[in-house]
Amino acid sequence: MIYSNALSDMLRRPRRNRRTDAIRGMANETHLTVDHLIFPLFVLEGKGIRSEIKSLPGIFRFSPDELLREIESCMNLGLRSFILFPAVAESLKDQTATYSYHPENFYLHVAREIKKRFPECCLISDVAMDPYSSDGHDGLVRDGAIINDETLPILAQMSVAQAEAGFDMLGPSDMMDGRVGFMRRALDEAGHYNTGILAYTAKYASAFYGPFRDALDSAPKHGDKKTYQMNPANKREALIEAELDTLEGADMLMVKPALHYLDVIQTLKSASNLPIAAYHVSGECAMLRAACQNGWLDFNRAMPETLISLRRAGADVILTYFAKDYAEMQRS
Ligand code: PBG
């Protein structure tokens, strides 16, 4: 008797909205399509090279010819936004990253080629010194310190060279103060007012960039990046960075890493009307890949659940090494 009374009192039953696939579809709050994804790609000089990154299985460094093939296969899956990173030979690196804007730079050449073959793709480039720096730091190093203001003209020169090569958006990733405004002015003065800035707004000094630095051989030769990248313990500071990047002309704001910073994504989303991007970084992808390769997790379920969590937190755009896997999964 007591039991049946309790049942009739229960007017609300949230499970009704989970009962069938069609109903779950209507009640679904968050969507993820390939339009939300940016695929990071590594490029090195040479021909016919596809070299897998040991600490990030399934992700390769491509020579320009192979890269074009990879982009074509992504475009056929509907995946059309890419961020490129160059793996530069040690002999071409120097303290002021001059190779980054050298007219013979293979990376700028390949960007031109990509935009010629696939003008409809969105091609993005990082702007930071580290892949080209013999110190392995994102800024100019003097007496062991990273010099902010003298780094800015180098970033400006790199930005204009990349805009000329045809990149649609540039992603300053070095966390130097004032770089978004400095780059915006330099781009505008050179006539590149249509080149967008995807600002790495809240980029943390994280342990999760390991496989990326393996891919580019770009780890700092000394010290760490704590004087320019943010302290993982801080969230209010992300709002200061967001305010400055917005005032300086950023077109989108990024949080990086992503999974370990879902609260920061949510905070920026509610504080800003600009699109918010989340960088699901190499170490975060590697963790999941390793668990799946061990048979501990099911990739086809854990991967989309991971990406939807970033959308749910407020990311409009997700940079992830799983972008192609997701596109393939959507197709099948
Ligand atoms: C370079 C840069 C890094 C990443 C993107 N741009 C590494 C770093 O800051 O040391 C990391 C991306 C990843 O781990 O996937 N400034």
Tab-separated table of N, CA and C in Angstrom, residues 19 69 96 153 172 183 213 256 264 284 316:
chain	number	residue	atom	x	y	z
A	19	ARG	N	13.631	7.595	-23.080
A	19	ARG	CA	13.057	6.281	-23.337
A	19	ARG	C	13.404	5.708	-24.709
A	69	ARG	N	47.972	15.196	-49.902
A	69	ARG	CA	47.118	13.997	-50.003
A	69	ARG	C	46.232	13.864	-48.749
A	96	THR	N	66.841	34.219	-33.262
A	96	THR	CA	65.790	35.186	-33.584
A	96	THR	C	64.744	34.627	-34.553
A	153	PRO	N	58.186	42.439	-32.700
A	153	PRO	CA	58.455	42.669	-34.132
A	153	PRO	C	58.739	41.367	-34.900
A	172	PRO	N	48.421	33.365	-32.492
A	172	PRO	CA	49.557	33.674	-31.623
A	172	PRO	C	49.512	32.764	-30.399
A	183	MET	N	50.307	42.392	-33.722
A	183	MET	CA	50.120	41.638	-34.975
A	183	MET	C	49.000	42.247	-35.816
A	213	ARG	N	55.852	18.505	-28.557
A	213	ARG	CA	57.260	18.911	-28.576
A	213	ARG	C	58.139	17.793	-29.140
A	256	LYS	N	43.606	26.501	-23.672
A	256	LYS	CA	44.506	25.393	-23.976
A	256	LYS	C	45.314	25.022	-22.755
A	264	VAL	N	37.478	26.758	-17.309
A	264	VAL	CA	37.972	28.000	-17.931
A	264	VAL	C	37.217	28.246	-19.242
A	284	GLU	N	46.666	15.183	-23.997
A	284	GLU	CA	45.299	14.761	-23.659
A	284	GLU	C	44.809	13.698	-24.648
A	316	ASP	N	33.011	26.575	-28.980
A	316	ASP	CA	32.392	26.625	-30.305
A	316	ASP	C	33.224	25.808	-31.286
